[in-house]
mmCIF file of C-alpha atoms and ligand atoms in Angstrom:
data_model
loop_
_atom_site.group_PDB
_atom_site.id
_atom_site.type_symbol
_atom_site.label_atom_id
_atom_site.label_comp_id
_atom_site.label_asym_id
_atom_site.label_seq_id
_atom_site.Cartn_x
_atom_site.Cartn_y
_atom_site.Cartn_z
ATOM 1 C CA MET P 246 130.219 -88.995 -29.652
ATOM 2 C CA GLN P 247 128.495 -87.753 -32.772
ATOM 3 C CA THR P 248 129.428 -84.470 -34.369
ATOM 4 C CA PRO P 249 127.607 -81.548 -32.790
ATOM 5 C CA ALA P 250 124.281 -80.607 -34.273
ATOM 6 C CA SER P 251 124.489 -78.947 -37.678
ATOM 7 C CA LEU P 252 122.851 -75.581 -38.298
ATOM 8 C CA VAL P 253 119.727 -77.306 -39.604
ATOM 9 C CA GLU P 254 119.634 -79.551 -36.559
ATOM 10 C CA GLN P 255 120.044 -76.535 -34.297
ATOM 11 C CA ARG P 256 117.165 -74.827 -36.035
ATOM 12 C CA VAL P 257 114.983 -77.884 -35.510
ATOM 13 C CA LEU P 258 115.963 -78.128 -31.820
ATOM 14 C CA ASP P 259 114.970 -74.469 -31.397
ATOM 15 C CA ALA P 260 111.628 -75.285 -33.011
ATOM 16 C CA VAL P 261 111.207 -78.215 -30.580
ATOM 17 C CA ASP P 262 111.748 -75.866 -27.640
ATOM 18 C CA LEU P 263 109.152 -73.477 -29.058
ATOM 19 C CA ALA P 264 106.647 -76.313 -29.575
ATOM 20 C CA PHE P 265 107.078 -77.854 -26.132
ATOM 21 C CA GLU P 266 104.263 -75.986 -24.349
ATOM 22 C CA SER P 267 101.706 -76.802 -27.022
ATOM 23 C CA THR P 268 102.849 -80.445 -26.949
ATOM 24 C CA VAL P 269 102.183 -80.576 -23.200
ATOM 25 C CA ALA P 270 98.702 -79.160 -23.837
ATOM 26 C CA HIS P 271 98.051 -81.859 -26.444
ATOM 27 C CA ILE P 272 99.152 -84.564 -24.000
ATOM 28 C CA GLN P 273 96.783 -83.177 -21.374
ATOM 29 C CA ASP P 274 93.993 -83.107 -23.916
ATOM 30 C CA ALA P 275 94.639 -86.773 -24.807
ATOM 31 C CA VAL P 276 94.914 -87.930 -21.176
ATOM 32 C CA ARG P 277 91.526 -86.335 -20.451
ATOM 33 C CA ARG P 278 89.969 -88.775 -22.917
ATOM 34 C CA PRO P 279 89.745 -92.138 -21.161
ATOM 35 C CA SER P 280 90.675 -94.395 -24.053
ATOM 36 C CA VAL P 281 90.636 -97.623 -22.070
ATOM 37 C CA THR P 282 91.212 -100.649 -24.311
ATOM 38 C CA GLY P 283 87.960 -101.146 -26.229
ATOM 39 C CA GLN P 284 87.036 -97.460 -26.076
ATOM 40 C CA GLU P 285 89.845 -95.924 -28.113
ATOM 41 C CA GLY P 286 87.353 -94.020 -30.268
ATOM 42 C CA VAL P 287 87.171 -91.272 -27.622
ATOM 43 C CA VAL P 288 90.687 -90.087 -28.414
ATOM 44 C CA GLN P 289 91.315 -91.037 -32.035
ATOM 45 C CA ASP P 290 89.581 -87.990 -33.522
ATOM 46 C CA LEU P 291 91.994 -85.827 -31.542
ATOM 47 C CA MET P 292 94.974 -87.848 -32.814
ATOM 48 C CA ALA P 293 93.745 -87.591 -36.412
ATOM 49 C CA ASP P 294 93.368 -83.803 -35.978
ATOM 50 C CA LEU P 295 96.900 -83.499 -34.572
ATOM 51 C CA LEU P 296 98.320 -85.351 -37.569
ATOM 52 C CA ARG P 297 96.233 -83.386 -40.085
ATOM 53 C CA ALA P 298 97.440 -80.151 -38.488
ATOM 54 C CA LEU P 299 100.964 -81.266 -39.430
ATOM 55 C CA GLY P 300 99.883 -81.552 -43.059
ATOM 56 C CA MET P 301 99.994 -85.341 -42.965
ATOM 57 C CA THR P 302 97.832 -87.563 -45.104
ATOM 58 C CA VAL P 303 95.729 -89.386 -42.547
ATOM 59 C CA ASP P 304 94.251 -92.868 -42.832
ATOM 60 C CA VAL P 305 91.487 -93.653 -40.319
ATOM 61 C CA TRP P 306 89.862 -97.083 -40.477
ATOM 62 C CA GLU P 307 88.154 -99.672 -38.326
ATOM 63 C CA PRO P 308 90.190 -102.876 -38.411
ATOM 64 C CA PRO P 309 87.949 -105.685 -39.675
ATOM 65 C CA HIS P 310 87.868 -108.528 -37.181
ATOM 66 C CA ALA P 311 88.163 -111.110 -39.966
ATOM 67 C CA ASP P 312 91.692 -109.877 -40.668
ATOM 68 C CA PHE P 313 92.899 -111.361 -37.422
ATOM 69 C CA ALA P 314 91.628 -114.912 -37.781
ATOM 70 C CA GLN P 315 95.054 -116.330 -38.527
ATOM 71 C CA TYR P 316 96.807 -114.394 -35.747
ATOM 72 C CA PRO P 317 95.240 -115.690 -32.508
ATOM 73 C CA GLU P 318 98.416 -114.988 -30.554
ATOM 74 C CA PHE P 319 97.714 -111.242 -30.767
ATOM 75 C CA ILE P 320 94.095 -111.369 -29.737
ATOM 76 C CA ALA P 321 93.112 -111.377 -26.103
ATOM 77 C CA GLU P 322 89.572 -111.722 -24.920
ATOM 78 C CA GLU P 323 89.034 -108.711 -27.101
ATOM 79 C CA PRO P 324 86.321 -106.050 -26.904
ATOM 80 C CA PRO P 325 84.347 -105.856 -30.161
ATOM 81 C CA PHE P 326 85.810 -103.783 -32.974
ATOM 82 C CA VAL P 327 83.273 -100.997 -32.865
ATOM 83 C CA ASP P 328 84.341 -97.353 -32.737
ATOM 84 C CA ARG P 329 87.956 -98.409 -32.337
ATOM 85 C CA PRO P 330 89.705 -96.960 -35.382
ATOM 86 C CA ASP P 331 93.419 -97.014 -36.047
ATOM 87 C CA VAL P 332 94.869 -93.672 -37.138
ATOM 88 C CA VAL P 333 97.957 -93.404 -39.336
ATOM 89 C CA GLY P 334 99.459 -90.170 -40.668
ATOM 90 C CA ILE P 335 102.011 -90.041 -43.481
ATOM 91 C CA TRP P 336 104.367 -87.242 -44.461
ATOM 92 C CA LYS P 337 105.935 -88.075 -47.809
ATOM 93 C CA GLY P 338 109.612 -87.355 -48.189
ATOM 94 C CA THR P 339 111.282 -85.999 -51.320
ATOM 95 C CA GLY P 340 112.727 -89.459 -52.037
ATOM 96 C CA GLY P 341 116.007 -91.269 -51.578
ATOM 97 C CA GLY P 342 115.910 -91.529 -47.783
ATOM 98 C CA ARG P 343 114.941 -94.200 -45.277
ATOM 99 C CA SER P 344 111.383 -94.131 -44.018
ATOM 100 C CA LEU P 345 110.544 -94.130 -40.311
ATOM 101 C CA ALA P 346 107.344 -95.148 -38.559
ATOM 102 C CA ILE P 347 106.612 -93.827 -35.087
ATOM 103 C CA ASN P 348 104.267 -96.296 -33.445
ATOM 104 C CA GLY P 349 102.372 -95.669 -30.232
ATOM 105 C CA HIS P 350 99.357 -97.279 -28.639
ATOM 106 C CA ILE P 351 96.540 -94.988 -27.682
ATOM 107 C CA ASP P 352 94.735 -97.416 -25.405
ATOM 108 C CA VAL P 353 95.264 -97.306 -21.654
ATOM 109 C CA VAL P 354 94.479 -99.716 -18.846
ATOM 110 C CA PRO P 355 91.578 -98.831 -16.494
ATOM 111 C CA ALA P 356 92.255 -96.376 -13.673
ATOM 112 C CA GLY P 357 91.620 -99.089 -11.086
ATOM 113 C CA ASP P 358 90.695 -98.135 -7.528
ATOM 114 C CA GLU P 359 90.095 -94.382 -7.726
ATOM 115 C CA ALA P 360 90.563 -94.072 -3.970
ATOM 116 C CA ALA P 361 94.230 -94.920 -4.516
ATOM 117 C CA TRP P 362 94.641 -91.810 -6.690
ATOM 118 C CA ARG P 363 95.309 -88.412 -5.106
ATOM 119 C CA VAL P 364 94.563 -86.708 -8.444
ATOM 120 C CA PRO P 365 91.666 -87.425 -10.816
ATOM 121 C CA PRO P 366 92.917 -90.311 -13.016
ATOM 122 C CA PHE P 367 91.824 -88.600 -16.223
ATOM 123 C CA GLY P 368 92.307 -85.011 -15.042
ATOM 124 C CA ALA P 369 95.751 -84.522 -16.654
ATOM 125 C CA ILE P 370 96.777 -82.230 -13.815
ATOM 126 C CA ARG P 371 100.068 -80.418 -14.382
ATOM 127 C CA GLN P 372 101.996 -79.979 -11.164
ATOM 128 C CA ASP P 373 105.640 -79.742 -10.028
ATOM 129 C CA GLY P 374 106.997 -80.334 -13.525
ATOM 130 C CA ARG P 375 104.879 -83.406 -14.073
ATOM 131 C CA ILE P 376 101.732 -84.371 -15.941
ATOM 132 C CA TYR P 377 99.547 -86.761 -13.961
ATOM 133 C CA GLY P 378 96.984 -89.177 -15.297
ATOM 134 C CA ARG P 379 96.294 -92.616 -16.717
ATOM 135 C CA GLY P 380 98.175 -92.888 -19.995
ATOM 136 C CA ALA P 381 100.569 -89.977 -19.315
ATOM 137 C CA VAL P 382 103.489 -92.422 -19.199
ATOM 138 C CA ASP P 383 102.002 -95.391 -21.034
ATOM 139 C CA MET P 384 102.141 -93.932 -23.586
ATOM 140 C CA LYS P 385 100.337 -90.797 -24.716
ATOM 141 C CA GLY P 386 103.248 -88.685 -23.424
ATOM 142 C CA GLY P 387 105.911 -90.389 -25.521
ATOM 143 C CA LEU P 388 103.726 -90.657 -28.614
ATOM 144 C CA ILE P 389 102.601 -87.028 -28.598
ATOM 145 C CA ALA P 390 106.158 -85.835 -27.844
ATOM 146 C CA ALA P 391 107.281 -87.684 -30.995
ATOM 147 C CA ILE P 392 104.432 -86.088 -32.950
ATOM 148 C CA GLY P 393 105.588 -82.730 -31.564
ATOM 149 C CA ALA P 394 109.086 -83.500 -32.874
ATOM 150 C CA VAL P 395 107.698 -84.098 -36.379
ATOM 151 C CA GLY P 396 105.791 -80.820 -36.123
ATOM 152 C CA ALA P 397 108.973 -78.988 -35.108
ATOM 153 C CA ILE P 398 110.806 -80.318 -38.162
ATOM 154 C CA ARG P 399 108.064 -78.973 -40.393
ATOM 155 C CA ALA P 400 107.902 -75.686 -38.485
ATOM 156 C CA ALA P 401 111.646 -75.246 -39.053
ATOM 157 C CA GLY P 402 110.990 -75.465 -42.780
ATOM 158 C CA VAL P 403 112.970 -78.680 -43.221
ATOM 159 C CA ARG P 404 112.040 -81.282 -45.825
ATOM 160 C CA LEU P 405 113.039 -84.903 -45.360
ATOM 161 C CA ARG P 406 114.090 -87.430 -47.971
ATOM 162 C CA GLY P 407 112.438 -90.441 -46.350
ATOM 163 C CA ASP P 408 108.762 -90.667 -45.390
ATOM 164 C CA VAL P 409 107.682 -90.187 -41.781
ATOM 165 C CA MET P 410 104.674 -92.104 -40.598
ATOM 166 C CA VAL P 411 102.861 -91.845 -37.247
ATOM 167 C CA GLN P 412 100.773 -94.828 -36.182
ATOM 168 C CA CYS P 413 98.297 -94.251 -33.327
ATOM 169 C CA VAL P 414 97.116 -97.778 -32.674
ATOM 170 C CA ILE P 415 94.427 -99.447 -30.583
ATOM 171 C CA GLY P 416 94.531 -102.625 -28.533
ATOM 172 C CA GLU P 417 98.184 -102.850 -27.487
ATOM 173 C CA GLU P 418 97.317 -103.638 -23.885
ATOM 174 C CA SER P 419 95.288 -106.645 -24.987
ATOM 175 C CA GLY P 420 97.772 -108.104 -27.459
ATOM 176 C CA GLY P 421 98.558 -105.801 -30.353
ATOM 177 C CA VAL P 422 95.638 -105.869 -32.803
ATOM 178 C CA GLY P 423 96.032 -102.198 -33.721
ATOM 179 C CA THR P 424 99.627 -102.570 -34.834
ATOM 180 C CA LEU P 425 98.781 -105.850 -36.550
ATOM 181 C CA ALA P 426 96.006 -104.057 -38.466
ATOM 182 C CA ALA P 427 98.391 -101.255 -39.515
ATOM 183 C CA ILE P 428 100.919 -103.814 -40.790
ATOM 184 C CA LEU P 429 98.247 -105.801 -42.653
ATOM 185 C CA ARG P 430 97.044 -102.548 -44.263
ATOM 186 C CA GLY P 431 100.549 -102.041 -45.629
ATOM 187 C CA HIS P 432 101.675 -99.192 -43.384
ATOM 188 C CA LEU P 433 105.321 -100.194 -43.229
ATOM 189 C CA ALA P 434 108.627 -98.378 -43.013
ATOM 190 C CA ASP P 435 112.367 -99.096 -43.040
ATOM 191 C CA GLY P 436 112.555 -98.619 -39.290
ATOM 192 C CA VAL P 437 110.166 -98.201 -36.377
ATOM 193 C CA LEU P 438 110.535 -96.078 -33.267
ATOM 194 C CA ILE P 439 108.186 -96.995 -30.423
ATOM 195 C CA PRO P 440 108.202 -94.304 -27.714
ATOM 196 C CA GLU P 441 107.136 -96.582 -24.861
ATOM 197 C CA PRO P 442 108.430 -95.435 -21.463
ATOM 198 C CA THR P 443 111.994 -96.732 -21.318
ATOM 199 C CA GLY P 444 113.161 -93.869 -19.105
ATOM 200 C CA LEU P 445 115.162 -92.601 -22.108
ATOM 201 C CA ALA P 446 117.114 -95.847 -22.368
ATOM 202 C CA LEU P 447 117.514 -97.477 -25.781
ATOM 203 C CA SER P 448 115.848 -100.863 -25.804
ATOM 204 C CA PRO P 449 116.634 -103.019 -28.820
ATOM 205 C CA ALA P 450 115.445 -106.112 -26.937
ATOM 206 C CA GLN P 451 112.147 -106.898 -25.294
ATOM 207 C CA GLY P 452 111.141 -109.862 -23.214
ATOM 208 C CA GLY P 453 107.901 -111.665 -23.823
ATOM 209 C CA CYS P 454 105.287 -113.349 -21.732
ATOM 210 C CA LEU P 455 102.909 -116.266 -21.959
ATOM 211 C CA MET P 456 99.428 -115.754 -20.561
ATOM 212 C CA PHE P 457 98.113 -118.759 -18.669
ATOM 213 C CA ARG P 458 95.055 -119.861 -16.748
ATOM 214 C CA ILE P 459 95.137 -122.786 -14.332
ATOM 215 C CA THR P 460 91.999 -124.368 -12.887
ATOM 216 C CA VAL P 461 92.227 -126.467 -9.738
ATOM 217 C CA HIS P 462 89.298 -128.638 -8.720
ATOM 218 C CA GLY P 463 88.657 -129.572 -5.095
ATOM 219 C CA ARG P 464 85.540 -130.837 -3.323
ATOM 220 C CA SER P 465 83.096 -128.689 -1.450
ATOM 221 C CA ALA P 466 82.012 -129.313 2.119
ATOM 222 C CA HIS P 467 80.490 -127.311 4.948
ATOM 223 C CA ALA P 468 83.236 -125.378 6.697
ATOM 224 C CA ALA P 469 82.247 -126.989 10.005
ATOM 225 C CA MET P 470 83.418 -130.312 8.558
ATOM 226 C CA ARG P 471 86.075 -128.909 6.337
ATOM 227 C CA THR P 472 88.381 -131.914 6.533
ATOM 228 C CA GLU P 473 85.750 -133.820 4.581
ATOM 229 C CA GLY P 474 86.212 -131.416 1.676
ATOM 230 C CA GLU P 475 89.241 -130.701 -0.474
ATOM 231 C CA SER P 476 90.048 -127.013 -0.609
ATOM 232 C CA ALA P 477 90.997 -125.925 -4.137
ATOM 233 C CA LEU P 478 92.774 -122.979 -2.537
ATOM 234 C CA GLU P 479 95.005 -125.161 -0.375
ATOM 235 C CA HIS P 480 95.785 -127.480 -3.275
ATOM 236 C CA TRP P 481 96.849 -124.417 -5.273
ATOM 237 C CA TYR P 482 99.624 -123.585 -2.764
ATOM 238 C CA PRO P 483 102.112 -126.284 -3.867
ATOM 239 C CA LEU P 484 101.535 -125.433 -7.524
ATOM 240 C CA HIS P 485 102.173 -121.741 -6.909
ATOM 241 C CA ARG P 486 105.287 -122.601 -4.884
ATOM 242 C CA ALA P 487 106.654 -124.841 -7.666
ATOM 243 C CA LEU P 488 106.146 -122.116 -10.274
ATOM 244 C CA LEU P 489 107.845 -119.522 -8.048
ATOM 245 C CA ASP P 490 110.765 -121.948 -7.675
ATOM 246 C CA LEU P 491 110.891 -122.330 -11.462
ATOM 247 C CA GLU P 492 111.009 -118.543 -11.834
ATOM 248 C CA ALA P 493 113.916 -118.399 -9.348
ATOM 249 C CA GLU P 494 115.766 -121.171 -11.134
ATOM 250 C CA ARG P 495 115.330 -119.486 -14.519
ATOM 251 C CA ASN P 496 116.694 -116.255 -13.059
ATOM 252 C CA ARG P 497 119.743 -118.152 -11.777
ATOM 253 C CA THR P 498 120.495 -119.932 -15.043
ATOM 254 C CA LEU P 499 119.378 -117.619 -17.878
ATOM 255 C CA THR P 500 121.537 -114.728 -19.047
ATOM 256 C CA HIS P 501 121.277 -112.047 -21.719
ATOM 257 C CA PRO P 502 123.788 -109.218 -22.255
ATOM 258 C CA LEU P 503 121.075 -106.514 -22.177
ATOM 259 C CA PHE P 504 119.055 -107.803 -19.232
ATOM 260 C CA HIS P 505 120.303 -106.966 -15.730
ATOM 261 C CA GLN P 506 117.072 -106.508 -13.783
ATOM 262 C CA PRO P 507 116.709 -108.417 -10.496
ATOM 263 C CA ASN P 508 114.048 -110.511 -12.197
ATOM 264 C CA ILE P 509 114.541 -110.982 -15.944
ATOM 265 C CA VAL P 510 111.691 -113.474 -16.478
ATOM 266 C CA PRO P 511 108.887 -112.376 -14.131
ATOM 267 C CA PHE P 512 106.148 -114.839 -13.270
ATOM 268 C CA ASN P 513 102.986 -113.321 -11.863
ATOM 269 C CA VAL P 514 99.608 -114.603 -10.829
ATOM 270 C CA GLY P 515 97.523 -111.504 -11.303
ATOM 271 C CA ARG P 516 94.116 -112.910 -10.671
ATOM 272 C CA LEU P 517 92.905 -115.593 -8.313
ATOM 273 C CA GLU P 518 89.244 -116.526 -8.191
ATOM 274 C CA THR P 519 87.997 -119.039 -5.694
ATOM 275 C CA GLY P 520 85.176 -119.845 -3.320
ATOM 276 C CA ASN P 521 81.620 -118.601 -3.213
ATOM 277 C CA TRP P 522 80.708 -118.606 0.460
ATOM 278 C CA PRO P 523 82.622 -117.934 3.697
ATOM 279 C CA SER P 524 81.371 -121.150 5.275
ATOM 280 C CA SER P 525 82.018 -123.451 2.343
ATOM 281 C CA VAL P 526 85.217 -125.215 1.376
ATOM 282 C CA PRO P 527 86.113 -123.781 -2.051
ATOM 283 C CA ASP P 528 85.758 -126.437 -4.719
ATOM 284 C CA THR P 529 87.270 -124.520 -7.645
ATOM 285 C CA LEU P 530 90.134 -122.110 -8.089
ATOM 286 C CA VAL P 531 91.147 -120.284 -11.244
ATOM 287 C CA ALA P 532 94.572 -118.622 -11.314
ATOM 288 C CA SER P 533 95.472 -116.365 -14.248
ATOM 289 C CA GLY P 534 98.829 -114.824 -14.889
ATOM 290 C CA ARG P 535 101.841 -114.351 -17.063
ATOM 291 C CA PHE P 536 105.148 -116.146 -17.372
ATOM 292 C CA GLY P 537 108.161 -114.178 -18.597
ATOM 293 C CA VAL P 538 110.259 -115.220 -21.607
ATOM 294 C CA LEU P 539 113.733 -113.939 -22.500
ATOM 295 C CA PRO P 540 114.746 -113.042 -26.088
ATOM 296 C CA GLY P 541 116.432 -116.065 -27.623
ATOM 297 C CA GLU P 542 114.177 -118.566 -25.865
ATOM 298 C CA GLU P 543 111.757 -120.696 -27.865
ATOM 299 C CA MET P 544 108.177 -120.059 -26.751
ATOM 300 C CA ASP P 545 107.256 -123.744 -27.139
ATOM 301 C CA ALA P 546 110.208 -124.864 -25.034
ATOM 302 C CA VAL P 547 109.253 -122.402 -22.294
ATOM 303 C CA ARG P 548 105.662 -123.631 -22.356
ATOM 304 C CA LEU P 549 106.896 -127.202 -22.014
ATOM 305 C CA THR P 550 109.083 -126.358 -19.005
ATOM 306 C CA PHE P 551 106.145 -124.620 -17.348
ATOM 307 C CA GLU P 552 103.850 -127.575 -18.010
ATOM 308 C CA GLN P 553 106.368 -130.123 -16.722
ATOM 309 C CA THR P 554 106.898 -128.112 -13.540
ATOM 310 C CA LEU P 555 103.178 -127.696 -12.927
ATOM 311 C CA PHE P 556 102.255 -131.337 -13.494
ATOM 312 C CA ALA P 557 105.267 -132.686 -11.600
ATOM 313 C CA ALA P 558 104.142 -130.616 -8.600
ATOM 314 C CA ALA P 559 100.606 -131.941 -9.019
ATOM 315 C CA LYS P 560 101.907 -135.524 -8.958
ATOM 316 C CA ARG P 561 103.467 -134.911 -5.516
ATOM 317 C CA ASP P 562 100.053 -134.015 -4.059
ATOM 318 C CA PRO P 563 97.788 -137.036 -3.432
ATOM 319 C CA TRP P 564 94.572 -135.201 -4.322
ATOM 320 C CA LEU P 565 96.000 -133.449 -7.400
ATOM 321 C CA ARG P 566 97.514 -136.722 -8.631
ATOM 322 C CA GLU P 567 93.949 -137.998 -9.042
ATOM 323 C CA HIS P 568 92.488 -134.593 -9.997
ATOM 324 C CA PRO P 569 95.170 -132.855 -12.060
ATOM 325 C CA PRO P 570 94.930 -129.108 -12.663
ATOM 326 C CA VAL P 571 93.792 -127.868 -16.059
ATOM 327 C CA LEU P 572 96.224 -125.556 -17.843
ATOM 328 C CA GLU P 573 95.234 -123.229 -20.672
ATOM 329 C CA TRP P 574 97.404 -120.819 -22.641
ATOM 330 C CA TYR P 575 94.826 -118.199 -23.370
ATOM 331 C CA GLY P 576 94.502 -114.868 -25.093
ATOM 332 C CA ALA P 577 97.485 -113.001 -26.443
ATOM 333 C CA GLN P 578 100.890 -114.648 -26.281
ATOM 334 C CA PHE P 579 103.517 -111.931 -26.142
ATOM 335 C CA GLY P 580 106.578 -113.073 -28.053
ATOM 336 C CA THR P 581 110.016 -111.561 -27.600
ATOM 337 C CA ALA P 582 111.722 -109.092 -29.936
ATOM 338 C CA GLU P 583 115.323 -108.203 -30.542
ATOM 339 C CA ILE P 584 117.559 -106.399 -33.011
ATOM 340 C CA ALA P 585 121.348 -106.117 -32.837
ATOM 341 C CA PRO P 586 122.584 -103.344 -30.505
ATOM 342 C CA THR P 587 124.813 -102.257 -33.429
ATOM 343 C CA HIS P 588 121.899 -101.953 -35.881
ATOM 344 C CA PRO P 589 121.890 -98.595 -37.767
ATOM 345 C CA LEU P 590 118.517 -97.751 -36.209
ATOM 346 C CA VAL P 591 119.981 -98.144 -32.713
ATOM 347 C CA GLU P 592 123.080 -96.188 -33.749
ATOM 348 C CA THR P 593 120.903 -93.370 -35.110
ATOM 349 C CA VAL P 594 118.928 -92.945 -31.885
ATOM 350 C CA ARG P 595 122.104 -93.354 -29.835
ATOM 351 C CA GLY P 596 123.817 -90.582 -31.829
ATOM 352 C CA ALA P 597 120.803 -88.293 -31.479
ATOM 353 C CA PHE P 598 120.676 -88.927 -27.739
ATOM 354 C CA THR P 599 124.367 -88.184 -27.313
ATOM 355 C CA ALA P 600 124.113 -84.980 -29.339
ATOM 356 C CA VAL P 601 121.205 -83.760 -27.205
ATOM 357 C CA THR P 602 122.398 -84.787 -23.737
ATOM 358 C CA GLY P 603 126.189 -84.891 -24.055
ATOM 359 C CA HIS P 604 126.388 -88.420 -22.695
ATOM 360 C CA GLU P 605 125.817 -91.991 -23.818
ATOM 361 C CA PRO P 606 122.375 -93.521 -23.296
ATOM 362 C CA ALA P 607 121.762 -96.680 -21.331
ATOM 363 C CA VAL P 608 121.145 -99.606 -23.690
ATOM 364 C CA GLU P 609 119.079 -102.320 -22.037
ATOM 365 C CA GLY P 610 116.370 -104.872 -22.621
ATOM 366 C CA VAL P 611 112.936 -104.542 -21.052
ATOM 367 C CA THR P 612 110.967 -107.317 -19.375
ATOM 368 C CA TRP P 613 107.534 -106.024 -20.402
ATOM 369 C CA GLY P 614 105.668 -106.705 -23.608
ATOM 370 C CA SER P 615 105.057 -104.217 -26.422
ATOM 371 C CA ASP P 616 104.127 -104.146 -30.093
ATOM 372 C CA MET P 617 107.820 -104.274 -31.057
ATOM 373 C CA ARG P 618 107.560 -108.001 -31.762
ATOM 374 C CA LEU P 619 104.915 -107.437 -34.438
ATOM 375 C CA PHE P 620 107.395 -105.438 -36.490
ATOM 376 C CA THR P 621 110.342 -107.780 -36.001
ATOM 377 C CA GLU P 622 108.371 -111.052 -36.278
ATOM 378 C CA ILE P 623 105.459 -110.339 -38.659
ATOM 379 C CA ALA P 624 106.583 -107.378 -40.777
ATOM 380 C CA HIS P 625 110.310 -108.179 -40.541
ATOM 381 C CA VAL P 626 111.372 -104.579 -40.098
ATOM 382 C CA PRO P 627 113.685 -103.318 -37.353
ATOM 383 C CA ALA P 628 112.121 -101.611 -34.349
ATOM 384 C CA ILE P 629 113.451 -99.992 -31.206
ATOM 385 C CA LEU P 630 111.870 -98.849 -27.948
ATOM 386 C CA PHE P 631 112.921 -95.401 -26.777
ATOM 387 C CA GLY P 632 110.729 -93.020 -24.829
ATOM 388 C CA PRO P 633 110.293 -90.795 -21.805
ATOM 389 C CA GLY P 634 108.926 -91.809 -18.439
ATOM 390 C CA ASP P 635 109.362 -94.503 -15.878
ATOM 391 C CA VAL P 636 107.465 -97.686 -16.681
ATOM 392 C CA ARG P 637 107.023 -98.272 -12.928
ATOM 393 C CA TRP P 638 104.226 -95.667 -13.051
ATOM 394 C CA ALA P 639 102.460 -97.362 -15.933
ATOM 395 C CA HIS P 640 99.300 -99.243 -14.836
ATOM 396 C CA TYR P 641 99.740 -97.610 -11.403
ATOM 397 C CA PRO P 642 97.724 -95.107 -9.360
ATOM 398 C CA ASN P 643 99.016 -91.515 -9.705
ATOM 399 C CA GLU P 644 100.721 -92.311 -13.010
ATOM 400 C CA TYR P 645 102.779 -89.313 -14.112
ATOM 401 C CA ILE P 646 105.456 -88.247 -16.545
ATOM 402 C CA GLU P 647 108.264 -85.761 -15.917
ATOM 403 C CA GLU P 648 108.117 -82.816 -18.299
ATOM 404 C CA SER P 649 111.920 -82.620 -18.428
ATOM 405 C CA GLU P 650 112.072 -86.184 -19.778
ATOM 406 C CA LEU P 651 109.351 -85.418 -22.296
ATOM 407 C CA HIS P 652 111.332 -82.439 -23.508
ATOM 408 C CA THR P 653 114.560 -84.443 -23.853
ATOM 409 C CA ALA P 654 112.710 -87.220 -25.696
ATOM 410 C CA MET P 655 111.205 -84.708 -28.091
ATOM 411 C CA ARG P 656 114.649 -83.269 -28.890
ATOM 412 C CA VAL P 657 116.187 -86.729 -29.368
ATOM 413 C CA ASP P 658 113.237 -87.853 -31.521
ATOM 414 C CA ALA P 659 113.643 -84.799 -33.754
ATOM 415 C CA LEU P 660 117.349 -85.427 -34.394
ATOM 416 C CA ALA P 661 116.793 -89.158 -34.839
ATOM 417 C CA ILE P 662 114.126 -88.478 -37.485
ATOM 418 C CA LEU P 663 116.399 -86.010 -39.323
ATOM 419 C CA ARG P 664 119.339 -88.401 -39.294
ATOM 420 C CA TRP P 665 117.379 -91.538 -40.208
ATOM 421 C CA CYS P 666 115.252 -90.034 -42.981
ATOM 422 C CA GLY P 667 117.867 -87.584 -44.255
ATOM 423 C CA ILE P 668 117.524 -83.851 -44.870
ATOM 424 C CA ALA P 669 116.522 -82.906 -48.418
ATOM 425 C CA GLU P 670 118.787 -80.291 -49.979
HETATM 426 ZN ZN1 LIG F 179 102.609 -99.288 -23.311
#
């Protein structure tokens, strides 16, 4: 248990409470701008205004595509870089403290089937202590709450020793180009807080995933004589089964002290395309998906295991033995990230959490990808995930965030910033 909040900390927490309503309004404003990956421009002027209103120096730029040539693992089948600026705000400290970057992605995934929503996906409706809408959880809520925390520190008249930076980045959902661009532009700090929705748990470890595409070739025939064809769909079954078995085996044999989910290395086929006519035997199938990786695993070794499993299964099928599937690792490859649970950055957020809530936070790894790995692997600076909201509602109809969690996150963020950067005398 940390010492109770000092008088300065108490003053800042009071300022957070005062700023909460306006922070909710800013989140609603941002959710109403459908910044689906590729169209982030619709919200970035708002983010730049929010940061300027805090007196920050704001850098707005369009990441040049050429910058990314040597980093294919962060580039998915990417929309063009037009009207997709990154926005970074900097508040200079008085000197002598550690700097902190708050990094949040401003892109969201599409709303999907609107009929599955009982609220307008970009309406930002506030109801029963929640804010609804695509991006409320993932992750405009957490990012704008952290911005609100910075504003509260300034409103309380506190100066910090270390710099505070806020990075509102594009393209996280497609691989992380926005954060990569911010790093390449030199926007770095001694520590990074990423307010992705961890449900207020501290996550110093993040699993990764490999994106794959498998093509199975069969032979077409009229459905009336279907046994004369070779259905690509039916030849896919044994491959899918073998990969599910591999996932189960990895869950039985792999362990990590921070990962306790029922499935720590999820395998998912998210897209299956096959056939072109109800009365034809499908001659081609394309399965696309992701294969989970645990921190500590070598990406190449995991790829090899996957390949061996796939092709061994193909060898057991007479048709596939002669017509093996084609495997591609395509688009972004989401590596893992990890810092020690005893790292000072983790201890700082843990202490802030305990001071605000009176109890210890959960410390656990997450199985989903984020930009954390870009900081630990490319920039070599420590990063931690900590934010409000339940990731189960991310990418889901009726996505929402609880206001009470937002408020707690904002208070914890404020104390964490004060303690990491240091209060100037
Ligand atoms: Zn996210």
